[in-house]
Amino acid sequence: MSKFKKKRGAASPAISTASLPDIIFMLLFFFMVVTVLRDSELKLQVITPQATELTKLEKKSLVHYVYIGRPLKKYQEIYGTAPQIQLGDKFAQTWEIPAFVEEHRARVRESEIPAIITSMRVDGDITMGIVTDVKTQLRKARQYKVNYSAKQRSGKLQ
Amino acid sequence: MGNARRVSTEINAGSMADIAFLLLIFFLVTTTIVEDKGVLVKLPPWSDTPPETQQLKSRNVFSVLVNAQNQLLVRGEPVKIGDLREKAKEFIINPEHRDDLSESPKNAIISLKNDRGTKYKTYLEVYNELMAAYNELRETEAQKRFGKHYDDLGNTQKKEINNDIPLVLSEAEPTSFGEESQ
C-alpha cells in the first residue's frame, strides 16, 4: 500500500505543454485562412437585407463590390444624407461605374472576363431609384452578372 | 561533454505558445468574416431603342407591381409578400388546368415592375420569393424524375429540368412616382 503511494508521489506532476503550440497554431491557421483582409474602408452604412435563395461567391478575384447606402455620420457634413455609391474606397457617381468595371476586366485573364460578378451591397432602406441607375450603368458596361448581397434568413416572412 | 550535450538538445518550447497566441490575437482582431452570399441575377442587355412590344396571352403573364409604399399588386389584386411564393407556384404549374393561369411552365412569364421609390428591401424580398417559387418547383421535379435533390443532379439533368421549368423573369423600367428627393 505504502509502496504505491510513494510511487505516485515521486512521479512528476508536470503536464507537458509541448503540444500547446500545435493547438494554437491550428487555431492560427484556421483564422489565417478564414480572414479576408478588407481592402477598402466602408464609408456608407450598409445593412444588407435577408433572403433565402442565396448563392455563394466563390472566386474572390472575379468579384468587385458596389456599395450603396447613406454616408456614415462622419461623412455626412460633406456628402449629405442622400444615398451614395462607393466604389473601392471612395465615393463615386453612377457614370464612373463603366470605367470601374473596365478596370477590373483589365486585371483578369481574358477567358475569365465573362465570369466576373458584381456584388451589390445595398442597404435595405435605400429606395430603388439609385439602384436602378446603377443597374442601368452595369448593363451599359455589359456587366450582366450581378449578385445582390444578402444575409441568410432563418425565420419566416411576415 | 555528455552533460553539455544534454543541455543543448532541450530547447524550451514554452514561449512558442506565447508567440502563436500573439499571432492568433492579431488575426482574431483583424478578421471580418464577411458573408459573401447573395441572390444571383442576370441583367438583360441594354439597348437604346425601346424593345418591341410583344403580344402575350394575358393568362401566361404573372405581373407583379410594387409601388412606392412597398405594396404589392399581383395580377390586379393586392397580395402580401408572404403569399407571393404560393401564388407564383400555382400560376406556373397550374395543377387544375384553369384557363386563367399559365398554359405550361414553359409559357409562364413573370413580369416585375417596381417604382423608383420602392424600398430595396421589399424589392429583394419580392425577387427572392419569385426565385424561391421556381427553385421549389425544380426541386419537386427533380425528386419526381430522379429521386434526388436538385442540387445533387448532374449538369445534363439540371439542364433538362431548367428547360422544362425555365425562369423567365422580365423586369420593366421602374415608374417614378414616389422617388425620394435628392
mmCIF file with all atom_site columns, C-alpha atoms in Angstrom, chain A:
data_model
loop_
_atom_site.group_PDB
_atom_site.id
_atom_site.type_symbol
_atom_site.label_atom_id
_atom_site.label_alt_id
_atom_site.label_comp_id
_atom_site.label_asym_id
_atom_site.label_entity_id
_atom_site.label_seq_id
_atom_site.pdbx_PDB_ins_code
_atom_site.Cartn_x
_atom_site.Cartn_y
_atom_site.Cartn_z
_atom_site.occupancy
_atom_site.B_iso_or_equiv
_atom_site.pdbx_formal_charge
_atom_site.auth_seq_id
_atom_site.auth_comp_id
_atom_site.auth_asym_id
_atom_site.auth_atom_id
_atom_site.pdbx_PDB_model_num
ATOM 1   C CA . MET A 1 1   ? 0.000   0.000  0.000   1.00 0.00 ? 1   MET A CA 1
ATOM 2   C CA . SER A 1 2   ? 2.622   2.438  1.101   1.00 0.00 ? 2   SER A CA 1
ATOM 3   C CA . LYS A 1 3   ? 4.725   1.373  -1.801  1.00 0.00 ? 3   LYS A CA 1
ATOM 4   C CA . PHE A 1 4   ? 2.164   2.580  -4.296  1.00 0.00 ? 4   PHE A CA 1
ATOM 5   C CA . LYS A 1 5   ? 1.695   5.869  -2.541  1.00 0.00 ? 5   LYS A CA 1
ATOM 6   C CA . LYS A 1 6   ? 5.367   6.524  -2.681  1.00 0.00 ? 6   LYS A CA 1
ATOM 7   C CA . LYS A 1 7   ? 5.487   5.901  -6.385  1.00 0.00 ? 7   LYS A CA 1
ATOM 8   C CA . ARG A 1 8   ? 2.646   8.277  -7.090  1.00 0.00 ? 8   ARG A CA 1
ATOM 9   C CA . GLY A 1 9   ? 4.303   10.985 -5.094  1.00 0.00 ? 9   GLY A CA 1
ATOM 10  C CA . ALA A 1 10  ? 7.554   10.549 -6.886  1.00 0.00 ? 10  ALA A CA 1
ATOM 11  C CA . ALA A 1 11  ? 6.039   10.858 -10.384 1.00 0.00 ? 11  ALA A CA 1
ATOM 12  C CA . SER A 1 12  ? 6.397   14.328 -11.746 1.00 0.00 ? 12  SER A CA 1
ATOM 13  C CA . PRO A 1 13  ? 3.049   16.131 -11.709 1.00 0.00 ? 13  PRO A CA 1
ATOM 14  C CA . ALA A 1 14  ? 4.024   18.481 -14.544 1.00 0.00 ? 14  ALA A CA 1
ATOM 15  C CA . ILE A 1 15  ? 1.786   18.196 -17.581 1.00 0.00 ? 15  ILE A CA 1
ATOM 16  C CA . SER A 1 16  ? 3.662   18.514 -20.807 1.00 0.00 ? 16  SER A CA 1
ATOM 17  C CA . THR A 1 17  ? 2.761   21.707 -22.593 1.00 0.00 ? 17  THR A CA 1
ATOM 18  C CA . ALA A 1 18  ? 4.793   20.818 -25.632 1.00 0.00 ? 18  ALA A CA 1
ATOM 19  C CA . SER A 1 19  ? 1.641   20.224 -27.726 1.00 0.00 ? 19  SER A CA 1
ATOM 20  C CA . LEU A 1 20  ? 0.097   23.544 -26.754 1.00 0.00 ? 20  LEU A CA 1
ATOM 21  C CA . PRO A 1 21  ? 1.843   25.440 -29.561 1.00 0.00 ? 21  PRO A CA 1
ATOM 22  C CA . ASP A 1 22  ? 0.485   22.916 -32.042 1.00 0.00 ? 22  ASP A CA 1
ATOM 23  C CA . ILE A 1 23  ? -3.045  23.527 -30.890 1.00 0.00 ? 23  ILE A CA 1
ATOM 24  C CA . ILE A 1 24  ? -2.574  27.272 -31.038 1.00 0.00 ? 24  ILE A CA 1
ATOM 25  C CA . PHE A 1 25  ? -1.027  27.030 -34.476 1.00 0.00 ? 25  PHE A CA 1
ATOM 26  C CA . MET A 1 26  ? -4.009  25.056 -35.657 1.00 0.00 ? 26  MET A CA 1
ATOM 27  C CA . LEU A 1 27  ? -6.319  27.836 -34.483 1.00 0.00 ? 27  LEU A CA 1
ATOM 28  C CA . LEU A 1 28  ? -3.976  30.363 -36.032 1.00 0.00 ? 28  LEU A CA 1
ATOM 29  C CA . PHE A 1 29  ? -4.069  28.686 -39.407 1.00 0.00 ? 29  PHE A CA 1
ATOM 30  C CA . PHE A 1 30  ? -7.833  28.481 -39.252 1.00 0.00 ? 30  PHE A CA 1
ATOM 31  C CA . PHE A 1 31  ? -8.093  32.214 -38.745 1.00 0.00 ? 31  PHE A CA 1
ATOM 32  C CA . MET A 1 32  ? -5.449  32.950 -41.352 1.00 0.00 ? 32  MET A CA 1
ATOM 33  C CA . VAL A 1 33  ? -7.419  31.004 -43.932 1.00 0.00 ? 33  VAL A CA 1
ATOM 34  C CA . VAL A 1 34  ? -10.785 32.449 -42.974 1.00 0.00 ? 34  VAL A CA 1
ATOM 35  C CA . THR A 1 35  ? -9.574  36.025 -42.767 1.00 0.00 ? 35  THR A CA 1
ATOM 36  C CA . VAL A 1 36  ? -10.386 38.352 -45.587 1.00 0.00 ? 36  VAL A CA 1
ATOM 37  C CA . LEU A 1 37  ? -8.378  41.474 -45.098 1.00 0.00 ? 37  LEU A CA 1
ATOM 38  C CA . ARG A 1 38  ? -10.779 44.189 -46.037 1.00 0.00 ? 38  ARG A CA 1
ATOM 39  C CA . ASP A 1 39  ? -9.139  46.302 -48.693 1.00 0.00 ? 39  ASP A CA 1
ATOM 40  C CA . SER A 1 40  ? -11.487 49.217 -48.536 1.00 0.00 ? 40  SER A CA 1
ATOM 41  C CA . GLU A 1 41  ? -12.923 51.076 -45.627 1.00 0.00 ? 41  GLU A CA 1
ATOM 42  C CA . LEU A 1 42  ? -16.683 51.294 -45.774 1.00 0.00 ? 42  LEU A CA 1
ATOM 43  C CA . LYS A 1 43  ? -17.869 54.879 -45.754 1.00 0.00 ? 43  LYS A CA 1
ATOM 44  C CA . LEU A 1 44  ? -21.536 54.084 -46.016 1.00 0.00 ? 44  LEU A CA 1
ATOM 45  C CA . GLN A 1 45  ? -23.961 52.447 -43.704 1.00 0.00 ? 45  GLN A CA 1
ATOM 46  C CA . VAL A 1 46  ? -24.870 49.198 -45.415 1.00 0.00 ? 46  VAL A CA 1
ATOM 47  C CA . ILE A 1 47  ? -27.144 46.690 -43.749 1.00 0.00 ? 47  ILE A CA 1
ATOM 48  C CA . THR A 1 48  ? -27.996 44.128 -46.379 1.00 0.00 ? 48  THR A CA 1
ATOM 49  C CA . PRO A 1 49  ? -31.478 42.614 -46.319 1.00 0.00 ? 49  PRO A CA 1
ATOM 50  C CA . GLN A 1 50  ? -32.295 38.970 -45.687 1.00 0.00 ? 50  GLN A CA 1
ATOM 51  C CA . ALA A 1 51  ? -33.106 36.376 -48.314 1.00 0.00 ? 51  ALA A CA 1
ATOM 52  C CA . THR A 1 52  ? -33.257 32.620 -48.737 1.00 0.00 ? 52  THR A CA 1
ATOM 53  C CA . GLU A 1 53  ? -32.216 31.840 -52.318 1.00 0.00 ? 53  GLU A CA 1
ATOM 54  C CA . LEU A 1 54  ? -28.553 32.573 -51.810 1.00 0.00 ? 54  LEU A CA 1
ATOM 55  C CA . THR A 1 55  ? -25.567 31.751 -53.952 1.00 0.00 ? 55  THR A CA 1
ATOM 56  C CA . LYS A 1 56  ? -22.084 31.814 -52.542 1.00 0.00 ? 56  LYS A CA 1
ATOM 57  C CA . LEU A 1 57  ? -19.466 33.895 -54.294 1.00 0.00 ? 57  LEU A CA 1
ATOM 58  C CA . GLU A 1 58  ? -16.591 31.552 -54.929 1.00 0.00 ? 58  GLU A CA 1
ATOM 59  C CA . LYS A 1 59  ? -13.694 33.285 -56.602 1.00 0.00 ? 59  LYS A CA 1
ATOM 60  C CA . LYS A 1 60  ? -12.765 36.480 -54.830 1.00 0.00 ? 60  LYS A CA 1
ATOM 61  C CA . SER A 1 61  ? -10.572 37.713 -57.669 1.00 0.00 ? 61  SER A CA 1
ATOM 62  C CA . LEU A 1 62  ? -13.549 37.730 -60.021 1.00 0.00 ? 62  LEU A CA 1
ATOM 63  C CA . VAL A 1 63  ? -15.770 39.791 -57.762 1.00 0.00 ? 63  VAL A CA 1
ATOM 64  C CA . HIS A 1 64  ? -15.971 43.526 -57.419 1.00 0.00 ? 64  HIS A CA 1
ATOM 65  C CA . TYR A 1 65  ? -18.133 45.397 -54.995 1.00 0.00 ? 65  TYR A CA 1
ATOM 66  C CA . VAL A 1 66  ? -20.518 48.285 -55.425 1.00 0.00 ? 66  VAL A CA 1
ATOM 67  C CA . TYR A 1 67  ? -21.788 49.718 -52.176 1.00 0.00 ? 67  TYR A CA 1
ATOM 68  C CA . ILE A 1 68  ? -24.920 51.808 -51.968 1.00 0.00 ? 68  ILE A CA 1
ATOM 69  C CA . GLY A 1 69  ? -26.116 53.399 -48.779 1.00 0.00 ? 69  GLY A CA 1
ATOM 70  C CA . ARG A 1 70  ? -26.310 56.564 -46.766 1.00 0.00 ? 70  ARG A CA 1
ATOM 71  C CA . PRO A 1 71  ? -22.977 58.085 -45.712 1.00 0.00 ? 71  PRO A CA 1
ATOM 72  C CA . LEU A 1 72  ? -21.797 57.389 -42.183 1.00 0.00 ? 72  LEU A CA 1
ATOM 73  C CA . LYS A 1 73  ? -22.186 60.179 -39.655 1.00 0.00 ? 73  LYS A CA 1
ATOM 74  C CA . LYS A 1 74  ? -18.646 61.482 -40.035 1.00 0.00 ? 74  LYS A CA 1
ATOM 75  C CA . TYR A 1 75  ? -19.045 61.905 -43.790 1.00 0.00 ? 75  TYR A CA 1
ATOM 76  C CA . GLN A 1 76  ? -22.491 63.462 -43.654 1.00 0.00 ? 76  GLN A CA 1
ATOM 77  C CA . GLU A 1 77  ? -21.157 67.010 -43.383 1.00 0.00 ? 77  GLU A CA 1
ATOM 78  C CA . ILE A 1 78  ? -19.516 66.728 -46.784 1.00 0.00 ? 78  ILE A CA 1
ATOM 79  C CA . TYR A 1 79  ? -21.724 64.283 -48.610 1.00 0.00 ? 79  TYR A CA 1
ATOM 80  C CA . GLY A 1 80  ? -25.117 64.861 -47.013 1.00 0.00 ? 80  GLY A CA 1
ATOM 81  C CA . THR A 1 81  ? -27.561 62.145 -46.058 1.00 0.00 ? 81  THR A CA 1
ATOM 82  C CA . ALA A 1 82  ? -28.819 61.185 -49.508 1.00 0.00 ? 82  ALA A CA 1
ATOM 83  C CA . PRO A 1 83  ? -27.847 57.673 -50.687 1.00 0.00 ? 83  PRO A CA 1
ATOM 84  C CA . GLN A 1 84  ? -24.395 57.492 -52.240 1.00 0.00 ? 84  GLN A CA 1
ATOM 85  C CA . ILE A 1 85  ? -22.369 54.964 -54.203 1.00 0.00 ? 85  ILE A CA 1
ATOM 86  C CA . GLN A 1 86  ? -18.988 53.751 -53.079 1.00 0.00 ? 86  GLN A CA 1
ATOM 87  C CA . LEU A 1 87  ? -16.582 52.076 -55.497 1.00 0.00 ? 87  LEU A CA 1
ATOM 88  C CA . GLY A 1 88  ? -13.388 50.753 -53.986 1.00 0.00 ? 88  GLY A CA 1
ATOM 89  C CA . ASP A 1 89  ? -12.673 53.106 -51.123 1.00 0.00 ? 89  ASP A CA 1
ATOM 90  C CA . LYS A 1 90  ? -14.124 56.336 -52.445 1.00 0.00 ? 90  LYS A CA 1
ATOM 91  C CA . PHE A 1 91  ? -17.466 57.898 -53.159 1.00 0.00 ? 91  PHE A CA 1
ATOM 92  C CA . ALA A 1 92  ? -18.489 57.792 -56.792 1.00 0.00 ? 92  ALA A CA 1
ATOM 93  C CA . GLN A 1 93  ? -21.161 58.847 -59.218 1.00 0.00 ? 93  GLN A CA 1
ATOM 94  C CA . THR A 1 94  ? -23.158 56.479 -61.412 1.00 0.00 ? 94  THR A CA 1
ATOM 95  C CA . TRP A 1 95  ? -21.269 57.410 -64.587 1.00 0.00 ? 95  TRP A CA 1
ATOM 96  C CA . GLU A 1 96  ? -17.996 56.168 -63.057 1.00 0.00 ? 96  GLU A CA 1
ATOM 97  C CA . ILE A 1 97  ? -19.236 52.583 -62.939 1.00 0.00 ? 97  ILE A CA 1
ATOM 98  C CA . PRO A 1 98  ? -18.379 51.520 -66.526 1.00 0.00 ? 98  PRO A CA 1
ATOM 99  C CA . ALA A 1 99  ? -14.782 52.661 -66.011 1.00 0.00 ? 99  ALA A CA 1
ATOM 100 C CA . PHE A 1 100 ? -14.675 50.780 -62.707 1.00 0.00 ? 100 PHE A CA 1
ATOM 101 C CA . VAL A 1 101 ? -15.868 47.579 -64.393 1.00 0.00 ? 101 VAL A CA 1
ATOM 102 C CA . GLU A 1 102 ? -13.419 48.062 -67.250 1.00 0.00 ? 102 GLU A CA 1
ATOM 103 C CA . GLU A 1 103 ? -10.576 48.488 -64.792 1.00 0.00 ? 103 GLU A CA 1
ATOM 104 C CA . HIS A 1 104 ? -11.433 45.157 -63.177 1.00 0.00 ? 104 HIS A CA 1
ATOM 105 C CA . ARG A 1 105 ? -11.624 43.450 -66.581 1.00 0.00 ? 105 ARG A CA 1
ATOM 106 C CA . ALA A 1 106 ? -8.120  44.626 -67.376 1.00 0.00 ? 106 ALA A CA 1
ATOM 107 C CA . ARG A 1 107 ? -6.820  42.872 -64.276 1.00 0.00 ? 107 ARG A CA 1
ATOM 108 C CA . VAL A 1 108 ? -8.129  39.368 -65.033 1.00 0.00 ? 108 VAL A CA 1
ATOM 109 C CA . ARG A 1 109 ? -7.355  36.892 -67.773 1.00 0.00 ? 109 ARG A CA 1
ATOM 110 C CA . GLU A 1 110 ? -9.401  37.287 -70.917 1.00 0.00 ? 110 GLU A CA 1
ATOM 111 C CA . SER A 1 111 ? -11.014 33.884 -70.590 1.00 0.00 ? 111 SER A CA 1
ATOM 112 C CA . GLU A 1 112 ? -12.292 34.773 -67.148 1.00 0.00 ? 112 GLU A CA 1
ATOM 113 C CA . ILE A 1 113 ? -13.932 38.055 -68.098 1.00 0.00 ? 113 ILE A CA 1
ATOM 114 C CA . PRO A 1 114 ? -17.401 36.545 -68.632 1.00 0.00 ? 114 PRO A CA 1
ATOM 115 C CA . ALA A 1 115 ? -17.254 35.104 -65.129 1.00 0.00 ? 115 ALA A CA 1
ATOM 116 C CA . ILE A 1 116 ? -16.850 38.471 -63.412 1.00 0.00 ? 116 ILE A CA 1
ATOM 117 C CA . ILE A 1 117 ? -19.572 39.141 -60.893 1.00 0.00 ? 117 ILE A CA 1
ATOM 118 C CA . THR A 1 118 ? -20.650 42.472 -59.482 1.00 0.00 ? 118 THR A CA 1
ATOM 119 C CA . SER A 1 119 ? -21.594 42.159 -55.864 1.00 0.00 ? 119 SER A CA 1
ATOM 120 C CA . MET A 1 120 ? -24.095 44.840 -54.972 1.00 0.00 ? 120 MET A CA 1
ATOM 121 C CA . ARG A 1 121 ? -24.092 45.616 -51.295 1.00 0.00 ? 121 ARG A CA 1
ATOM 122 C CA . VAL A 1 122 ? -27.115 47.759 -50.850 1.00 0.00 ? 122 VAL A CA 1
ATOM 123 C CA . ASP A 1 123 ? -28.674 48.986 -47.652 1.00 0.00 ? 123 ASP A CA 1
ATOM 124 C CA . GLY A 1 124 ? -32.188 47.632 -47.196 1.00 0.00 ? 124 GLY A CA 1
ATOM 125 C CA . ASP A 1 125 ? -33.679 51.041 -46.505 1.00 0.00 ? 125 ASP A CA 1
ATOM 126 C CA . ILE A 1 126 ? -32.498 52.615 -49.742 1.00 0.00 ? 126 ILE A CA 1
ATOM 127 C CA . THR A 1 127 ? -35.092 53.292 -52.403 1.00 0.00 ? 127 THR A CA 1
ATOM 128 C CA . MET A 1 128 ? -34.784 51.659 -55.805 1.00 0.00 ? 128 MET A CA 1
ATOM 129 C CA . GLY A 1 129 ? -34.067 54.871 -57.739 1.00 0.00 ? 129 GLY A CA 1
ATOM 130 C CA . ILE A 1 130 ? -30.305 54.874 -57.275 1.00 0.00 ? 130 ILE A CA 1
ATOM 131 C CA . VAL A 1 131 ? -30.152 51.064 -57.523 1.00 0.00 ? 131 VAL A CA 1
ATOM 132 C CA . THR A 1 132 ? -31.896 51.221 -60.891 1.00 0.00 ? 132 THR A CA 1
ATOM 133 C CA . ASP A 1 133 ? -29.422 53.833 -62.118 1.00 0.00 ? 133 ASP A CA 1
ATOM 134 C CA . VAL A 1 134 ? -26.530 51.597 -61.097 1.00 0.00 ? 134 VAL A CA 1
ATOM 135 C CA . LYS A 1 135 ? -28.121 48.614 -62.825 1.00 0.00 ? 135 LYS A CA 1
ATOM 136 C CA . THR A 1 136 ? -28.556 50.648 -65.987 1.00 0.00 ? 136 THR A CA 1
ATOM 137 C CA . GLN A 1 137 ? -24.894 51.616 -65.938 1.00 0.00 ? 137 GLN A CA 1
ATOM 138 C CA . LEU A 1 138 ? -23.856 47.993 -65.423 1.00 0.00 ? 138 LEU A CA 1
ATOM 139 C CA . ARG A 1 139 ? -25.986 46.938 -68.362 1.00 0.00 ? 139 ARG A CA 1
ATOM 140 C CA . LYS A 1 140 ? -24.414 49.637 -70.488 1.00 0.00 ? 140 LYS A CA 1
ATOM 141 C CA . ALA A 1 141 ? -20.994 48.348 -69.465 1.00 0.00 ? 141 ALA A CA 1
ATOM 142 C CA . ARG A 1 142 ? -22.123 44.825 -70.489 1.00 0.00 ? 142 ARG A CA 1
ATOM 143 C CA . GLN A 1 143 ? -21.675 43.599 -66.947 1.00 0.00 ? 143 GLN A CA 1
ATOM 144 C CA . TYR A 1 144 ? -24.703 41.351 -66.586 1.00 0.00 ? 144 TYR A CA 1
ATOM 145 C CA . LYS A 1 145 ? -23.791 39.058 -63.710 1.00 0.00 ? 145 LYS A CA 1
ATOM 146 C CA . VAL A 1 146 ? -24.934 40.688 -60.519 1.00 0.00 ? 146 VAL A CA 1
ATOM 147 C CA . ASN A 1 147 ? -25.195 39.366 -57.009 1.00 0.00 ? 147 ASN A CA 1
ATOM 148 C CA . TYR A 1 148 ? -27.471 41.190 -54.595 1.00 0.00 ? 148 TYR A CA 1
ATOM 149 C CA . SER A 1 149 ? -25.642 40.655 -51.355 1.00 0.00 ? 149 SER A CA 1
ATOM 150 C CA . ALA A 1 150 ? -27.929 39.351 -48.627 1.00 0.00 ? 150 ALA A CA 1
ATOM 151 C CA . LYS A 1 151 ? -27.911 37.531 -45.325 1.00 0.00 ? 151 LYS A CA 1
ATOM 152 C CA . GLN A 1 152 ? -29.475 34.146 -44.736 1.00 0.00 ? 152 GLN A CA 1
ATOM 153 C CA . ARG A 1 153 ? -32.998 34.477 -43.405 1.00 0.00 ? 153 ARG A CA 1
ATOM 154 C CA . SER A 1 154 ? -33.852 31.972 -40.733 1.00 0.00 ? 154 SER A CA 1
ATOM 155 C CA . GLY A 1 155 ? -37.359 32.950 -39.727 1.00 0.00 ? 155 GLY A CA 1
ATOM 156 C CA . LYS A 1 156 ? -40.470 33.214 -41.827 1.00 0.00 ? 156 LYS A CA 1
ATOM 157 C CA . LEU A 1 157 ? -41.547 36.200 -43.817 1.00 0.00 ? 157 LEU A CA 1
ATOM 158 C CA . GLN A 1 158 ? -44.282 38.153 -42.100 1.00 0.00 ? 158 GLN A CA 1
#
